[in-house]
PDB file of C-alpha atoms and ligand atoms in Angstrom:
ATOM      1  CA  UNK V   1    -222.300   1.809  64.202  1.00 57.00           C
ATOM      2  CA  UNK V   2    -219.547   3.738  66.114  1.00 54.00           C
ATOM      3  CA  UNK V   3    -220.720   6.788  68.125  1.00 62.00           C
ATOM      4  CA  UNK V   4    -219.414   9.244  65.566  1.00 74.00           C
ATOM      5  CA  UNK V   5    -221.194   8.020  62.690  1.00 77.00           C
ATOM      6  CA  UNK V   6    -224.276   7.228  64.801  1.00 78.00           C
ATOM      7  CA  UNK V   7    -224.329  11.188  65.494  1.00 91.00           C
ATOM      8  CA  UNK V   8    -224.108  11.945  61.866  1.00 92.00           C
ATOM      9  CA  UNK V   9    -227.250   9.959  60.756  1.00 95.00           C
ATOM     10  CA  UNK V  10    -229.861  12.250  59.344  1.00 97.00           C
ATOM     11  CA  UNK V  11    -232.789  10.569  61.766  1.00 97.00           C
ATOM     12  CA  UNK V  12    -234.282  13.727  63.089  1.00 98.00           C
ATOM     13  CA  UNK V  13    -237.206  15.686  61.395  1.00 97.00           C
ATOM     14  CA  UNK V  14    -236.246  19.327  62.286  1.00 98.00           C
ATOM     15  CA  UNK V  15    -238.621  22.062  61.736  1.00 97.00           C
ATOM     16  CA  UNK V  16    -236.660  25.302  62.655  1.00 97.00           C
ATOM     17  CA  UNK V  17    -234.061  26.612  65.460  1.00 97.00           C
ATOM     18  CA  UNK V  18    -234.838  30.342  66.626  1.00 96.00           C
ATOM     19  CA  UNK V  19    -234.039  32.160  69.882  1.00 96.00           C
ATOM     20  CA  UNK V  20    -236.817  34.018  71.539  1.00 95.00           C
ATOM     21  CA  UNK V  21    -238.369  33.532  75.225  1.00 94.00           C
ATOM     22  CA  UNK V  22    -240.129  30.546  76.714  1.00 93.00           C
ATOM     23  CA  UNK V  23    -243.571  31.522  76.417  1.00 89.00           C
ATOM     24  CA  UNK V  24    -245.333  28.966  78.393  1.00 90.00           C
ATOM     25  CA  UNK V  25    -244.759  26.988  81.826  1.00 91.00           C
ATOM     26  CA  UNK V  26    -242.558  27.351  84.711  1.00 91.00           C
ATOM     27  CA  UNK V  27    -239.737  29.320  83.206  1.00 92.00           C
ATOM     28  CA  UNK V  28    -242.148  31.351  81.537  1.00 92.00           C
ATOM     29  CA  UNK V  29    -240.164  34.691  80.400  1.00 93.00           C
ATOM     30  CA  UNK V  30    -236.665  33.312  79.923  1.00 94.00           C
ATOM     31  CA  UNK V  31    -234.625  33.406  77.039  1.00 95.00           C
ATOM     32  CA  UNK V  32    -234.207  30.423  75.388  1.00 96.00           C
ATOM     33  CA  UNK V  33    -233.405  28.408  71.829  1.00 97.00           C
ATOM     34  CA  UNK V  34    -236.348  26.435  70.591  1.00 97.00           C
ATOM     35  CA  UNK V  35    -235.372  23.075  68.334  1.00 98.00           C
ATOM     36  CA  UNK V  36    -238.893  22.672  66.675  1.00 97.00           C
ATOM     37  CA  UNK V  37    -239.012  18.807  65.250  1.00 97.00           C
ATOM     38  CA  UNK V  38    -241.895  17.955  62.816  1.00 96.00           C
ATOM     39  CA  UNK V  39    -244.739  15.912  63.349  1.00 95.00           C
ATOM     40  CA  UNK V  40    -247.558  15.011  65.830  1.00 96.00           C
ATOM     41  CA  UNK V  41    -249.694  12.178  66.508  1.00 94.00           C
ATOM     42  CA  UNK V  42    -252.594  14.691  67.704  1.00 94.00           C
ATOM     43  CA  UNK V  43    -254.234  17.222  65.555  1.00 90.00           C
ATOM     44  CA  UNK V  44    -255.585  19.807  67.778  1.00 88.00           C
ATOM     45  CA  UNK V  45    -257.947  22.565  66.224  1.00 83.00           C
ATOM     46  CA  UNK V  46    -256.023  25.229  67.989  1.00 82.00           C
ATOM     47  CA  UNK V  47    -252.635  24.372  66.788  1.00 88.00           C
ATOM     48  CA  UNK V  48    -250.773  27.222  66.646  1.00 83.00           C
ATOM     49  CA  UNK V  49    -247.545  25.530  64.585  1.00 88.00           C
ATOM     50  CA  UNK V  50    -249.262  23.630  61.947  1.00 89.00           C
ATOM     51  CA  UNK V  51    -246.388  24.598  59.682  1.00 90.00           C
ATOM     52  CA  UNK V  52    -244.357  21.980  61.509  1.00 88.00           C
ATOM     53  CA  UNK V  53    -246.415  19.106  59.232  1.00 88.00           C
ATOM     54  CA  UNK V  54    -244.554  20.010  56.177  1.00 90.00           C
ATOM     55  CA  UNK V  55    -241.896  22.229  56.392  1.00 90.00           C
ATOM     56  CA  UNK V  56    -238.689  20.520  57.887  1.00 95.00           C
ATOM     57  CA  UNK V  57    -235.494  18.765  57.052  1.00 97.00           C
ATOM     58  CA  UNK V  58    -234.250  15.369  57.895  1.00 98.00           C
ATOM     59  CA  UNK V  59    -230.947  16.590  60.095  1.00 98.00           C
ATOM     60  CA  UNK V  60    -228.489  14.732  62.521  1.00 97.00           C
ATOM     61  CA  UNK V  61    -227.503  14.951  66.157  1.00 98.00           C
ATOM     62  CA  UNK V  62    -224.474  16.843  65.438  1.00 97.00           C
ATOM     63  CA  UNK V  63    -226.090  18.963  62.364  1.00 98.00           C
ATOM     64  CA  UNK V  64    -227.807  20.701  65.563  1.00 98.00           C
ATOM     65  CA  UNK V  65    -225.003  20.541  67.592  1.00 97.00           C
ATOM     66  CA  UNK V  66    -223.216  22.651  65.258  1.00 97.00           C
ATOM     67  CA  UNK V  67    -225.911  25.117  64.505  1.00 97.00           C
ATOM     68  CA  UNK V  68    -224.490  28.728  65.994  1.00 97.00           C
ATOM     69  CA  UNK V  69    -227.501  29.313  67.405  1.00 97.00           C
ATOM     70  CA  UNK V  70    -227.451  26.589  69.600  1.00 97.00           C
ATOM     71  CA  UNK V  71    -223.261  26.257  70.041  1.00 96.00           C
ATOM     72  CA  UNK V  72    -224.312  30.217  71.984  1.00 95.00           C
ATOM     73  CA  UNK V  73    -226.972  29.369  73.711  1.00 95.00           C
ATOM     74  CA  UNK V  74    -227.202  27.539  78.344  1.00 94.00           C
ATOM     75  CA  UNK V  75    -230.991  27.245  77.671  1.00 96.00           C
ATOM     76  CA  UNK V  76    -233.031  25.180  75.365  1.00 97.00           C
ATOM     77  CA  UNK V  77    -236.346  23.953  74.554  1.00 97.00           C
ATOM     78  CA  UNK V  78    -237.132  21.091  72.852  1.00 98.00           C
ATOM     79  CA  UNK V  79    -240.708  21.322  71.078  1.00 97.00           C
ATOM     80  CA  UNK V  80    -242.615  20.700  68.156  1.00 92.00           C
ATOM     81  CA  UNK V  81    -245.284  19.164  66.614  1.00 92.00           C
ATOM     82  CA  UNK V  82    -244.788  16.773  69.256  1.00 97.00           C
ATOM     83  CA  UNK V  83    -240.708  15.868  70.217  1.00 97.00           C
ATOM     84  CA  UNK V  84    -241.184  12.226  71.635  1.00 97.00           C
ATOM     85  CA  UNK V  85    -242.555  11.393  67.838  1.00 96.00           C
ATOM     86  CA  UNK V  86    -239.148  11.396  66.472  1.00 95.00           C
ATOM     87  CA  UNK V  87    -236.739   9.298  66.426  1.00 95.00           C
ATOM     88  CA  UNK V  88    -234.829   7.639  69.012  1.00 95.00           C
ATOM     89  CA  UNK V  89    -231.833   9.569  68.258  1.00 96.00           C
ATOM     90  CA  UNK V  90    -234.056  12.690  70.102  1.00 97.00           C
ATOM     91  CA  UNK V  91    -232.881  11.332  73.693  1.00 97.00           C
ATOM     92  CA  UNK V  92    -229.422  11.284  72.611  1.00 96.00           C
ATOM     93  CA  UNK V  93    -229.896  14.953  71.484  1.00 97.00           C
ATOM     94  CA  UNK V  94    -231.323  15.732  74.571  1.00 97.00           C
ATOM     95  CA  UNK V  95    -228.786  14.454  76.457  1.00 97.00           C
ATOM     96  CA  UNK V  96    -225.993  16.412  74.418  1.00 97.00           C
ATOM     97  CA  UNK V  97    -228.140  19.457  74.841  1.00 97.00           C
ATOM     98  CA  UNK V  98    -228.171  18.486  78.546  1.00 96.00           C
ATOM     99  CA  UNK V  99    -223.712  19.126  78.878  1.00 96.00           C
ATOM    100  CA  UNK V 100    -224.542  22.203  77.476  1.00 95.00           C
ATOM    101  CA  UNK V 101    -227.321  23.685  79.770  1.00 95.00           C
ATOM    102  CA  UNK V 102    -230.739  22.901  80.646  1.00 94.00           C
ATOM    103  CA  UNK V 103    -233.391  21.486  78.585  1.00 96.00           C
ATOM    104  CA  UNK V 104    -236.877  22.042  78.512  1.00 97.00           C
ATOM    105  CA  UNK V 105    -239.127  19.824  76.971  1.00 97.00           C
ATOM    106  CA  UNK V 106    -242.811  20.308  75.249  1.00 97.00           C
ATOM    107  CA  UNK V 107    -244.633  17.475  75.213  1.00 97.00           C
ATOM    108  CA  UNK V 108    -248.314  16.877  74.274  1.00 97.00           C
ATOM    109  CA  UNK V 109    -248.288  14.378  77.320  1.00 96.00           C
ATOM    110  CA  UNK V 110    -249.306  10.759  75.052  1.00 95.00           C
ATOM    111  CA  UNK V 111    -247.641   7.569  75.812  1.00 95.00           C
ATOM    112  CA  UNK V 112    -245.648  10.013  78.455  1.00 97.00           C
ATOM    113  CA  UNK V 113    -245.350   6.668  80.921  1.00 97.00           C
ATOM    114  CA  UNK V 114    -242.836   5.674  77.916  1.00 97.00           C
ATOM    115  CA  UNK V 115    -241.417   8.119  76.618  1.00 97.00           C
ATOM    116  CA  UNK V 116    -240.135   9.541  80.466  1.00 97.00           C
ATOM    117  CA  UNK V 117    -238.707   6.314  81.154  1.00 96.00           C
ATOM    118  CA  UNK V 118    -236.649   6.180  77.774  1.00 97.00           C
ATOM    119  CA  UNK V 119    -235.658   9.862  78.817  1.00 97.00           C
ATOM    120  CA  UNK V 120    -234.385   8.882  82.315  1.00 95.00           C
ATOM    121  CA  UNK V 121    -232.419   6.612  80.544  1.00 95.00           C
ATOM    122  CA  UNK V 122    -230.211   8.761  79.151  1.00 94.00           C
ATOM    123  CA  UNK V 123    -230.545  11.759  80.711  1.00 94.00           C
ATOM    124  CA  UNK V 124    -229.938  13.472  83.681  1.00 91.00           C
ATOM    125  CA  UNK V 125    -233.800  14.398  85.383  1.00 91.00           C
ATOM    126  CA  UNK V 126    -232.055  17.644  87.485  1.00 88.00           C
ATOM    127  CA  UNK V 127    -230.917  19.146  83.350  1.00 91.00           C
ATOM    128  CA  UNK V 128    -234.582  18.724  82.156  1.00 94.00           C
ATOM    129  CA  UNK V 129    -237.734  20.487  82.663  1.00 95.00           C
ATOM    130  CA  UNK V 130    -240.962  18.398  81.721  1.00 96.00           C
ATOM    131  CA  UNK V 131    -243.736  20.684  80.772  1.00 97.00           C
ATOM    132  CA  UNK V 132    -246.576  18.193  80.048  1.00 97.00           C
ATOM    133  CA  UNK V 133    -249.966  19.157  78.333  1.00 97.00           C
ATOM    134  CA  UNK V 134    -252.908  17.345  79.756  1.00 97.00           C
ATOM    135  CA  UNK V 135    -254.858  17.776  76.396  1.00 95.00           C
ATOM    136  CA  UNK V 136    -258.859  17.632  77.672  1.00 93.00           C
ATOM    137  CA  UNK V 137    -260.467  16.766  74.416  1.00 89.00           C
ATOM    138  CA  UNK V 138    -258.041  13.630  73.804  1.00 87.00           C
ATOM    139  CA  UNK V 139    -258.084  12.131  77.026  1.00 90.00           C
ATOM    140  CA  UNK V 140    -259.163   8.759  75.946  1.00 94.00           C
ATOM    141  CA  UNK V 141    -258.499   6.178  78.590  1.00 95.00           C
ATOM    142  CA  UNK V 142    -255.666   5.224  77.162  1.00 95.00           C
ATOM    143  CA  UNK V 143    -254.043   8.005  77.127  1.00 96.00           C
ATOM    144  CA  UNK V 144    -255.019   8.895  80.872  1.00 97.00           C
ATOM    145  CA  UNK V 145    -253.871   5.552  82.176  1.00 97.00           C
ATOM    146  CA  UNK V 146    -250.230   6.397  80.293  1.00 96.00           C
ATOM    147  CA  UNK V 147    -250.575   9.990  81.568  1.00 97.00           C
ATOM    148  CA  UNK V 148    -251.312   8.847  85.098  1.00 97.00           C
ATOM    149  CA  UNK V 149    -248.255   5.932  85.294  1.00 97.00           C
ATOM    150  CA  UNK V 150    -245.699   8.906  83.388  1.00 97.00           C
ATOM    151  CA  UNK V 151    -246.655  11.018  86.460  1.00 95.00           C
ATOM    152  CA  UNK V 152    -246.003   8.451  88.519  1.00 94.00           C
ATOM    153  CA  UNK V 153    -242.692   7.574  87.025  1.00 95.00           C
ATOM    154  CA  UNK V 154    -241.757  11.590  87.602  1.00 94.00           C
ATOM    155  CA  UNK V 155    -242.770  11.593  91.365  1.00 91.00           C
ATOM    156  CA  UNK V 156    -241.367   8.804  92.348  1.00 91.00           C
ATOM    157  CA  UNK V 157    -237.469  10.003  90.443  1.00 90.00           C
ATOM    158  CA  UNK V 158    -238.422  12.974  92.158  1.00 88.00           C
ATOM    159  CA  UNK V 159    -238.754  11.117  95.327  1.00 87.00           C
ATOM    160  CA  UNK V 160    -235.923   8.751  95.470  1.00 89.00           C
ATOM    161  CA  UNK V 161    -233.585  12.314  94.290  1.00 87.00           C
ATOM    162  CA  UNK V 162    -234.747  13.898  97.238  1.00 85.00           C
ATOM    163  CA  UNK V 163    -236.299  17.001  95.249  1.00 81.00           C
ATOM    164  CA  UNK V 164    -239.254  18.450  97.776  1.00 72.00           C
ATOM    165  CA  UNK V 165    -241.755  16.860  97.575  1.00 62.00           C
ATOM    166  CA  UNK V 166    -244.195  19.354  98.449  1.00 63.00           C
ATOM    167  CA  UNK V 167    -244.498  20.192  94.583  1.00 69.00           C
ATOM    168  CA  UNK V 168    -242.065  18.984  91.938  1.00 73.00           C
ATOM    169  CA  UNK V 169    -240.458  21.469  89.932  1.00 78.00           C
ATOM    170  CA  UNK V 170    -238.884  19.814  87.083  1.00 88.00           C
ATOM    171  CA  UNK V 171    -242.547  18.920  85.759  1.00 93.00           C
ATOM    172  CA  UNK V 172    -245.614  21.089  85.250  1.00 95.00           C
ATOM    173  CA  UNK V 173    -248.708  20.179  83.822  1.00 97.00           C
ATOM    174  CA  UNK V 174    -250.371  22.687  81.384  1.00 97.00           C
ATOM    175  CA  UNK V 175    -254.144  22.988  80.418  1.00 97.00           C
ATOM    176  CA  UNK V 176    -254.988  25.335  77.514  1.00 95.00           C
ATOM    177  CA  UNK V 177    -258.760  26.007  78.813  1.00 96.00           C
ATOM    178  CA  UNK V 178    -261.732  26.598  76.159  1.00 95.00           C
ATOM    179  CA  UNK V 179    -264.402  27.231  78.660  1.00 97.00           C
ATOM    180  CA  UNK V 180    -265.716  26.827  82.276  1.00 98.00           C
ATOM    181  CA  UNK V 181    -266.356  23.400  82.554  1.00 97.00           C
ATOM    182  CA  UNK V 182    -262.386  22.790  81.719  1.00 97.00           C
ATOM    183  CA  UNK V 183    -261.652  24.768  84.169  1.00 98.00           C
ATOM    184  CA  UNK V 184    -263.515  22.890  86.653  1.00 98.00           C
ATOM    185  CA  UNK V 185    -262.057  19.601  85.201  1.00 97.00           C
ATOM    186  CA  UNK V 186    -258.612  20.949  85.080  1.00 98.00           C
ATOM    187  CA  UNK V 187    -259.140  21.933  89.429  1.00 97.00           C
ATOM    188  CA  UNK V 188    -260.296  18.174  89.632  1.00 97.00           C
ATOM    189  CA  UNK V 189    -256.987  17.393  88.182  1.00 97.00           C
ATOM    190  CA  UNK V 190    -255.426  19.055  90.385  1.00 95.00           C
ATOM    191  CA  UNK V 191    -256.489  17.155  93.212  1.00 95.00           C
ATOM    192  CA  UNK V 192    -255.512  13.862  91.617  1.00 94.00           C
ATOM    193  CA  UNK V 193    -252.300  15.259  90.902  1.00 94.00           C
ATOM    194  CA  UNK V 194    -251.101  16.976  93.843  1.00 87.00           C
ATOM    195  CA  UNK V 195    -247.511  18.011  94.219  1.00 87.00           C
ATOM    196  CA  UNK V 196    -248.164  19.104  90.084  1.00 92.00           C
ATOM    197  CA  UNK V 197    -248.471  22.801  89.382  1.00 93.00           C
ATOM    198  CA  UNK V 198    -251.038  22.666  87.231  1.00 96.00           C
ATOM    199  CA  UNK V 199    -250.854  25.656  84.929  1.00 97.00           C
ATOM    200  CA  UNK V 200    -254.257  27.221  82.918  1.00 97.00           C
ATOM    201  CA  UNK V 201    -253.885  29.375  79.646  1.00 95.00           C
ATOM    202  CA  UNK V 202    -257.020  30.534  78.228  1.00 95.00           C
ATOM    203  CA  UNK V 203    -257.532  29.390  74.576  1.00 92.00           C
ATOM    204  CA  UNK V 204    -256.731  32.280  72.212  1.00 88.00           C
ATOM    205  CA  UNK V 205    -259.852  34.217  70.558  1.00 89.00           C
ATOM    206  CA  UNK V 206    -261.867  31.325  72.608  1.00 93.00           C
ATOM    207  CA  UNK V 207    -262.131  32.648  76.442  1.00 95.00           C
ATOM    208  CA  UNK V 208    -260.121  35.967  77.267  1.00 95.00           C
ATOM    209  CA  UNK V 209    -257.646  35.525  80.375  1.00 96.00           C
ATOM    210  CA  UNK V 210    -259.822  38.025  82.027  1.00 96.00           C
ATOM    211  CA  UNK V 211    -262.842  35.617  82.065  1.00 97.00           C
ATOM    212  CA  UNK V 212    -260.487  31.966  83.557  1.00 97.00           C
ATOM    213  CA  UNK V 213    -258.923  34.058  86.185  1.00 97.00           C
ATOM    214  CA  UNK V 214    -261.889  35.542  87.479  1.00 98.00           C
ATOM    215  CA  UNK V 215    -263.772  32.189  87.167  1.00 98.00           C
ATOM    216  CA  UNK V 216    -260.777  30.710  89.236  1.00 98.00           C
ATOM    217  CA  UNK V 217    -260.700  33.119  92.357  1.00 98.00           C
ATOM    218  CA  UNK V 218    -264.763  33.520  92.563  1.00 98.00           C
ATOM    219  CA  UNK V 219    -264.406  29.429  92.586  1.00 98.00           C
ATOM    220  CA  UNK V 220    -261.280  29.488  95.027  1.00 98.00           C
ATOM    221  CA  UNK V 221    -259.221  27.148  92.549  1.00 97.00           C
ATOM    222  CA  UNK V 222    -256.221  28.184  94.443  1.00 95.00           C
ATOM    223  CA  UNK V 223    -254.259  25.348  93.376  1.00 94.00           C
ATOM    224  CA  UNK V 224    -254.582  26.058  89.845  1.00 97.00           C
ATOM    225  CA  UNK V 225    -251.769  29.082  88.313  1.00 95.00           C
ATOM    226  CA  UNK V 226    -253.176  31.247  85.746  1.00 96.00           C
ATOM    227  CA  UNK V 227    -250.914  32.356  83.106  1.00 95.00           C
ATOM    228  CA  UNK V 228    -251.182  34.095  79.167  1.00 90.00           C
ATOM    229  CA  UNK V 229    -249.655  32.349  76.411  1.00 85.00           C
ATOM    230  CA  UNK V 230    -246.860  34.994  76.233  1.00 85.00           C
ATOM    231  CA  UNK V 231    -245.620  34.640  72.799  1.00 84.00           C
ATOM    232  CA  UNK V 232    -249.314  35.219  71.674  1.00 82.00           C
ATOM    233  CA  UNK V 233    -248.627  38.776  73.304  1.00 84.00           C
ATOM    234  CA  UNK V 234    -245.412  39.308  72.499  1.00 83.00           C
ATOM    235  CA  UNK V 235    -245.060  38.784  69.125  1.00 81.00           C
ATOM    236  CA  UNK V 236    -247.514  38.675  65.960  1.00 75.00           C
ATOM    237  CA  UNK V 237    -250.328  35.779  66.737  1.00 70.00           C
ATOM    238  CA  UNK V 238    -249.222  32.840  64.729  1.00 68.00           C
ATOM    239  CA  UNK V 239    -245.978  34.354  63.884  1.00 69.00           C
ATOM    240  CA  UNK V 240    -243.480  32.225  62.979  1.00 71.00           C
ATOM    241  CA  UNK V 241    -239.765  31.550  65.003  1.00 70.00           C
ATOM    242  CA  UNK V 242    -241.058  33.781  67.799  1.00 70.00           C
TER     243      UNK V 242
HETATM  244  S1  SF4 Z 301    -250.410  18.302  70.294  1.00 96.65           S
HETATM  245 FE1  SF4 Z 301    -249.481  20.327  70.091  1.00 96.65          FE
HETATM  246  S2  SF4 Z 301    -248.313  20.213  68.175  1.00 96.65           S
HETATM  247 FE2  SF4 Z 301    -249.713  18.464  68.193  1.00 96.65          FE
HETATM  248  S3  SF4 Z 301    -251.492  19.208  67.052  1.00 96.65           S
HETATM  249 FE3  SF4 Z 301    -251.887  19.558  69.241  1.00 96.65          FE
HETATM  250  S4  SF4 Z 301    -251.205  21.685  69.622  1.00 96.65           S
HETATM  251 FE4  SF4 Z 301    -250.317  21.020  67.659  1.00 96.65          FE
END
């Protein structure tokens, strides 16, 4: 299949294209265009997009190339449902996206050994951001054993592109909290994953923000970063393209 027509197959499951501001992780606050894809293979209580099961379209590289959202836009971030479900045609999107600006991607952090070396593949690791959920309550071993060799994989780019090594910023790991005891996991985690910034949000309606930061600096967690899932704030909870 030449390139043209390869960009023209309708492969990708999209769920909706907004602008709004990155709510979560390192670049928390910045303006950016989300590409929300459909599908997950996790089905977390607290899923705040569960819309993305069964509302979406089957779309090509170059329908979202040509959506004036995105033709306007230096910033995007790739999210879902979970992205690295899709199709194969989503690390050739990625890299388009890539020319254009910088990338971020959501990922729910399964089979991320996998799907970081397919992305490395294609794409350049200085035009994406990783932001990587460490999700507590489906850590089977599997999962950590992946999670632990994708890490790997990142440091060890990181290392041989001579990115500091003190902490790498083009991945963050992010821990939505329901209690204390996560909290002490996620600090654990944080020693086993050093040179990660590990980032806590409290779990809406579950703990309030107030309650995980105090917990954190009466435990002196200091390598854990406390933030508010900012969209939660900003907008309506649960509100849709925000
Ligand atoms: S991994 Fe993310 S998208 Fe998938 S069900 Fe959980 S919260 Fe929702």
């Amino acid at each position: 299949m030449g390139t043209s027509q390869y960009m023209k197959s309708k492969n990708l499951r999209l769920c909706e294209i907004f602008k709004s501001i990155s709510g979560e992780g390192l670049r928390q606050g910045v303006p950016a265009v989300f590409v929300r894809f459909s599908g997950c293979n996790m089905n977390c209580d607290y899923c705040d997009t569960k819309y993305h099961k069964y509302d979406f379209k089957m779309v090509s590289i170059d329908d979202i190339l040509e959506n004036e959202i995105v033709k306007k836009s230096k910033y995007f971030v790739i999210t879902g449902g979970e992205p690295f479900v899709q199709h194969e045609d989503i690390f050739e999107l990625i890299h388009q996206l890539s020319l254009l600006g910088k990338v971020e991607i959501e990922t729910n952090g399964s089979n991320l050994y996998s799907n970081v070396l397919n992305l490395y593949k294609k794409v350049n690791p200085f035009k994406v951001l990783l932001t990587v959920d460490y999700k507590m309550d489906q850590a089977s071993e599997l999962y950590v054993k992946n999670f632990d060799m994708g890490l790997d994989l990142i440091k060890n780019k990181m290392q041989e592109l001579g990115v500091d090594d003190r902490w790498f910023p083009l991945c963050c790991i992010k821990i939505v909290v329901k209690n204390k005891k996560e909290i002490d996991e996620s600090y654990e985690l944080s020693k086993k994953y050093s040179g990660f910034k590990i980032i806590l949000s409290p779990c809406y309606g579950i703990i309030s923000p107030t309650e995980m930061a105090e917990y954190i600096v009466d435990k002196e967690y200091d390598d854990l970063r406390v933030q508010v899932q900012l969209h939660k704030y900003l907008w309506e909870v649960n509100a849709r393209g925000k």
